GROMACS .gro file of C-alpha atoms in nm:
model
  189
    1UNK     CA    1   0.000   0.000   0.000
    2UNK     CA    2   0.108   0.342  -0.088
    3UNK     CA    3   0.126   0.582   0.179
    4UNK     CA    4   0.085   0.970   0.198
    5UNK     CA    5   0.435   1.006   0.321
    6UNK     CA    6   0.606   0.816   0.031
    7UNK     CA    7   0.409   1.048  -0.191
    8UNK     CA    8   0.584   1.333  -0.027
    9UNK     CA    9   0.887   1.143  -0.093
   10UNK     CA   10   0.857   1.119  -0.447
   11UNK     CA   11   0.782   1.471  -0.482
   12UNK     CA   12   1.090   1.615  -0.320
   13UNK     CA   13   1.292   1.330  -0.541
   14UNK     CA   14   1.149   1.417  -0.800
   15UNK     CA   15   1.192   1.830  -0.765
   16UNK     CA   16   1.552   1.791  -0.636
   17UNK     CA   17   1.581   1.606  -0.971
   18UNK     CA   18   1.510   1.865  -1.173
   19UNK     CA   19   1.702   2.056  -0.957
   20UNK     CA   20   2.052   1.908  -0.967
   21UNK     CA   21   2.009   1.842  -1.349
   22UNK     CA   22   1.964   2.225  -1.404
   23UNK     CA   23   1.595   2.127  -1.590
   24UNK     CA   24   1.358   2.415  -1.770
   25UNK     CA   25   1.089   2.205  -1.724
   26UNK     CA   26   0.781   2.343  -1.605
   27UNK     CA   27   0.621   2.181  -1.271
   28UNK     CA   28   0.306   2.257  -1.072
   29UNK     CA   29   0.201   2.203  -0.719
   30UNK     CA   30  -0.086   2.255  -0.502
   31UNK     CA   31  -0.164   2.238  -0.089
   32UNK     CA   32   0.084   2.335   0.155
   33UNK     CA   33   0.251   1.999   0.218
   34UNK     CA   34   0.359   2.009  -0.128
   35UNK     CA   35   0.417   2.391  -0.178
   36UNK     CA   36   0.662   2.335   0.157
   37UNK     CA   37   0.838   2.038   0.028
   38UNK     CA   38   0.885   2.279  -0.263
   39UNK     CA   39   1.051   2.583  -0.103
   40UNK     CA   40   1.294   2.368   0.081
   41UNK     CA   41   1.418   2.249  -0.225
   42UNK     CA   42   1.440   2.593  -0.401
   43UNK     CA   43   1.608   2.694  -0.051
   44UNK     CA   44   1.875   2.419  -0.073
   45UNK     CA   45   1.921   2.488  -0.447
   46UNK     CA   46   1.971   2.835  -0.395
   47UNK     CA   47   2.347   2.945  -0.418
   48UNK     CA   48   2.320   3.308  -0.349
   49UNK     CA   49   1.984   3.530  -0.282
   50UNK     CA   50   1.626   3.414  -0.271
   51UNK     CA   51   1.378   3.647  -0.304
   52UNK     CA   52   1.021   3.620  -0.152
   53UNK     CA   53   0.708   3.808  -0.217
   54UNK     CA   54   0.450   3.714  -0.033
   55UNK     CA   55   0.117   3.854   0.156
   56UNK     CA   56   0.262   3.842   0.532
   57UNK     CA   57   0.547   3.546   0.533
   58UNK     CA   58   0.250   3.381   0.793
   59UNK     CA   59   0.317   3.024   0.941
   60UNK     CA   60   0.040   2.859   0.768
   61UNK     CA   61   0.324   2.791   0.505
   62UNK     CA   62   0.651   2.929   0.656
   63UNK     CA   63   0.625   2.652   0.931
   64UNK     CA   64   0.520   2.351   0.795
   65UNK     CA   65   0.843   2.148   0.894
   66UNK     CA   66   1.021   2.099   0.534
   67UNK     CA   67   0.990   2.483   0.463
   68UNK     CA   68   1.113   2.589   0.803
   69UNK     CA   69   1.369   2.355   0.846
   70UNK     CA   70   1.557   2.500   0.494
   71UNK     CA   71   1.473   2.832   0.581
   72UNK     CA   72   1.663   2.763   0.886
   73UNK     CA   73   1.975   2.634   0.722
   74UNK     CA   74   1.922   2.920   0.450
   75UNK     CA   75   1.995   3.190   0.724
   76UNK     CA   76   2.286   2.996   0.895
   77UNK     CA   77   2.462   2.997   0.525
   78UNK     CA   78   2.683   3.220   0.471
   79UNK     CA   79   2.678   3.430   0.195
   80UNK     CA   80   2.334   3.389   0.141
   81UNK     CA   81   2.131   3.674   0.082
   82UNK     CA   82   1.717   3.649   0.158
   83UNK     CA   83   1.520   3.895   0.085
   84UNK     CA   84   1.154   3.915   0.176
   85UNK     CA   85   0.911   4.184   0.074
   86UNK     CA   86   0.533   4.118   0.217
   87UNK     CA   87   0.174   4.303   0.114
   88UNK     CA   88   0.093   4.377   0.478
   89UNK     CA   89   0.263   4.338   0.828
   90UNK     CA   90  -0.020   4.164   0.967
   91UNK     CA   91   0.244   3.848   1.071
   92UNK     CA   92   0.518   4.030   1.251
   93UNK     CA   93   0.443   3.879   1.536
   94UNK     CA   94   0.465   3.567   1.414
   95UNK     CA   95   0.768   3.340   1.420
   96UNK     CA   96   0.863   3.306   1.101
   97UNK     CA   97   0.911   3.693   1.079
   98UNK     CA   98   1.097   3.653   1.419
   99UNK     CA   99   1.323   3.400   1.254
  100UNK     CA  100   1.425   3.663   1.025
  101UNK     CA  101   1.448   3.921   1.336
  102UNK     CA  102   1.696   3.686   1.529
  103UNK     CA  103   1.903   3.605   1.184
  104UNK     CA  104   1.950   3.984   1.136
  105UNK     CA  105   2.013   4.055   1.545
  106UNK     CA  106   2.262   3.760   1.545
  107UNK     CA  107   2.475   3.954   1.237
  108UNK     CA  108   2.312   3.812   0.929
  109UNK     CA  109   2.275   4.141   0.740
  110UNK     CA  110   2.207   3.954   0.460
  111UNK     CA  111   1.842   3.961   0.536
  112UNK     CA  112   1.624   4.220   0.514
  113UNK     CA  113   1.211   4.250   0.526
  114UNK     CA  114   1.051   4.491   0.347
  115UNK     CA  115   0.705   4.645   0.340
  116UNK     CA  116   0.540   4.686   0.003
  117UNK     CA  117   0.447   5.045  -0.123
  118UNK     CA  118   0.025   4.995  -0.281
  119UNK     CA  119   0.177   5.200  -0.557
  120UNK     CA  120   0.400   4.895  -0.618
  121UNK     CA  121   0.176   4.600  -0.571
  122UNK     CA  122  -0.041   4.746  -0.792
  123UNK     CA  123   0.240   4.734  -1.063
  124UNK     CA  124   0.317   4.396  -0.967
  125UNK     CA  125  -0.065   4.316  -1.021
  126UNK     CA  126  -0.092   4.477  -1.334
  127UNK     CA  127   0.205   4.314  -1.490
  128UNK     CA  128   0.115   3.982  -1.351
  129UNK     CA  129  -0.221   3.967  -1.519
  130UNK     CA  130  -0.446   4.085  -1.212
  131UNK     CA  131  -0.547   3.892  -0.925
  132UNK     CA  132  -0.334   3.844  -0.576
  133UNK     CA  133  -0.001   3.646  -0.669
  134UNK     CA  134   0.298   3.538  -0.457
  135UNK     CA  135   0.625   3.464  -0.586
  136UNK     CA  136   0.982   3.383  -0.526
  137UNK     CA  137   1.276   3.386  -0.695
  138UNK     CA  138   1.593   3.216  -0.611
  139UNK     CA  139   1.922   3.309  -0.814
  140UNK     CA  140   1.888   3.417  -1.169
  141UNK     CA  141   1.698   3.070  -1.295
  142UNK     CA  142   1.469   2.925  -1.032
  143UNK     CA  143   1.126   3.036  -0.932
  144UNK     CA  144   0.784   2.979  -0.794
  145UNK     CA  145   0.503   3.198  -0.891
  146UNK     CA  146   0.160   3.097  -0.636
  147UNK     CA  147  -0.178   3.183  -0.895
  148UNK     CA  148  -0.392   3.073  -0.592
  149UNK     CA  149  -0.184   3.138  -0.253
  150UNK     CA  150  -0.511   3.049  -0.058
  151UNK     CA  151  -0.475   2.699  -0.182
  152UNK     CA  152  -0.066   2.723  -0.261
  153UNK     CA  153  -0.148   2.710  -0.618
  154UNK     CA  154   0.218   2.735  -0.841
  155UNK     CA  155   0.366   2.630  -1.120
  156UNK     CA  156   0.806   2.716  -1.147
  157UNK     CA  157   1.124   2.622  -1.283
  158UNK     CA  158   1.471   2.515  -1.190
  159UNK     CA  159   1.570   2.674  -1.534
  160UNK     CA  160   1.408   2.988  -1.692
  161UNK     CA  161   1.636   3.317  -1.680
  162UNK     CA  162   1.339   3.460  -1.894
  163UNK     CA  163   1.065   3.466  -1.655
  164UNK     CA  164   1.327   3.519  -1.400
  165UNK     CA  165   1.485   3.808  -1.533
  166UNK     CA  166   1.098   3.958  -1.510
  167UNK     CA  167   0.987   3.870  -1.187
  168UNK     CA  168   1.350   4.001  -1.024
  169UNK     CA  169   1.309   4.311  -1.167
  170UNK     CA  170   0.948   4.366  -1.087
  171UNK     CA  171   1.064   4.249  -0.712
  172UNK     CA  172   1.367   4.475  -0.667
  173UNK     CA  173   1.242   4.783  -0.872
  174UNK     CA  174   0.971   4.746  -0.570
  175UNK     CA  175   1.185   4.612  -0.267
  176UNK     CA  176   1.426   4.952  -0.344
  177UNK     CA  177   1.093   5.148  -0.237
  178UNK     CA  178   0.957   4.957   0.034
  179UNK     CA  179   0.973   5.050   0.400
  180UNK     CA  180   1.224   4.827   0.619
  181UNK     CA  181   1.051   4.636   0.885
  182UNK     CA  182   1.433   4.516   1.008
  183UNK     CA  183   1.540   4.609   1.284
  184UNK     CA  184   1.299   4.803   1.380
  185UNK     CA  185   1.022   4.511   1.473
  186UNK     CA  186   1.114   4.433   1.885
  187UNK     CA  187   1.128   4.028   1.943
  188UNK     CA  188   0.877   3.952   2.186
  189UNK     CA  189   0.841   3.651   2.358
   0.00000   0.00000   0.00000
């Protein structure tokens, strides 16, 4: 019999496949077990900055154990830069946002959290087609663009510099506007 857990298996086989091969192929995924399994392996492919757009960087997602446990080996890398711009600071709060806090505290100034001008996510919406949309991109080639973040709706690549080259620009022409939520944001306990 086929469990649930050795279908998460050969998911995360089959994505780190595509990543260590370099392959342009497109993939999807849906529901948070899969969109985690996901970001840890974009995470653990990722040689130099990742960079997240997302609605709050909540722990619905952020948590769920594959995703947290990269993220946490992500900001004890060195050299590697993560940068996070969210919609709304609704999560600050939160621990995955205080994950990011303590990285920063402990010397990592290689991440920073950003707050979104509406001037900008407007842009982003426009030039994405319309409708809410979460994305990441890690390096130059590698990204994960959500259509449906309520149900972690994405398709992505391991290889496309094309639709890479977009998305960074849309992200940092933004990011250089937002407002900083590092270091300001206290860590409360």
């Amino acid at each position: 019999m086929y469990r649930h857990q050795d279908i998460f298996e050969d998911y995360k086989n089959f994505l780190e496949t595509l990543a260590s091969t370099g392959s342009s192929k497109l993939f999807t995924n849906g529901g948070k077990e899969y969109a985690s399994i996901l970001m840890s392996v974009l995470l653990d492919y990722t040689n130099s900055i990742a960079r997240i757009f997302s609605y709050g960087f909540r722990p619905n997602l952020v948590l769920a154990p594959k995703y947290k446990e990269a993220l946490e080996r992500f900001l004890t890398t060195p050299h590697k830069e993560l940068r996070v711009m969210v919609e709304s600071d609704i999560a600050v709060k939160d621990e995955p946002i205080r994950m990011l806090q303590e990285a920063y505290q402990n010397g990592n100034k290689l991440v920073s959290l950003k707050l979104i001008t509406s001037e900008d996510k407007e842009e982003i919406i426009n030039q994405l087609g319309g409708g809410h949309r979460n994305f990441a991109i890690f390096d130059n080639n590698k990204y994960r663009m959500e259509y449906d973040p309520e149900d972690f709706k994405a398709f992505g690549s391991f290889n496309d510099t094309g639709i890479c080259t977009r998305l960074t620009t849309l992200f940092d022409n933004a990011f250089d506007r937002a407002t900083s939520l590092l270091p300001q944001i206290p860590i409360s306990t």
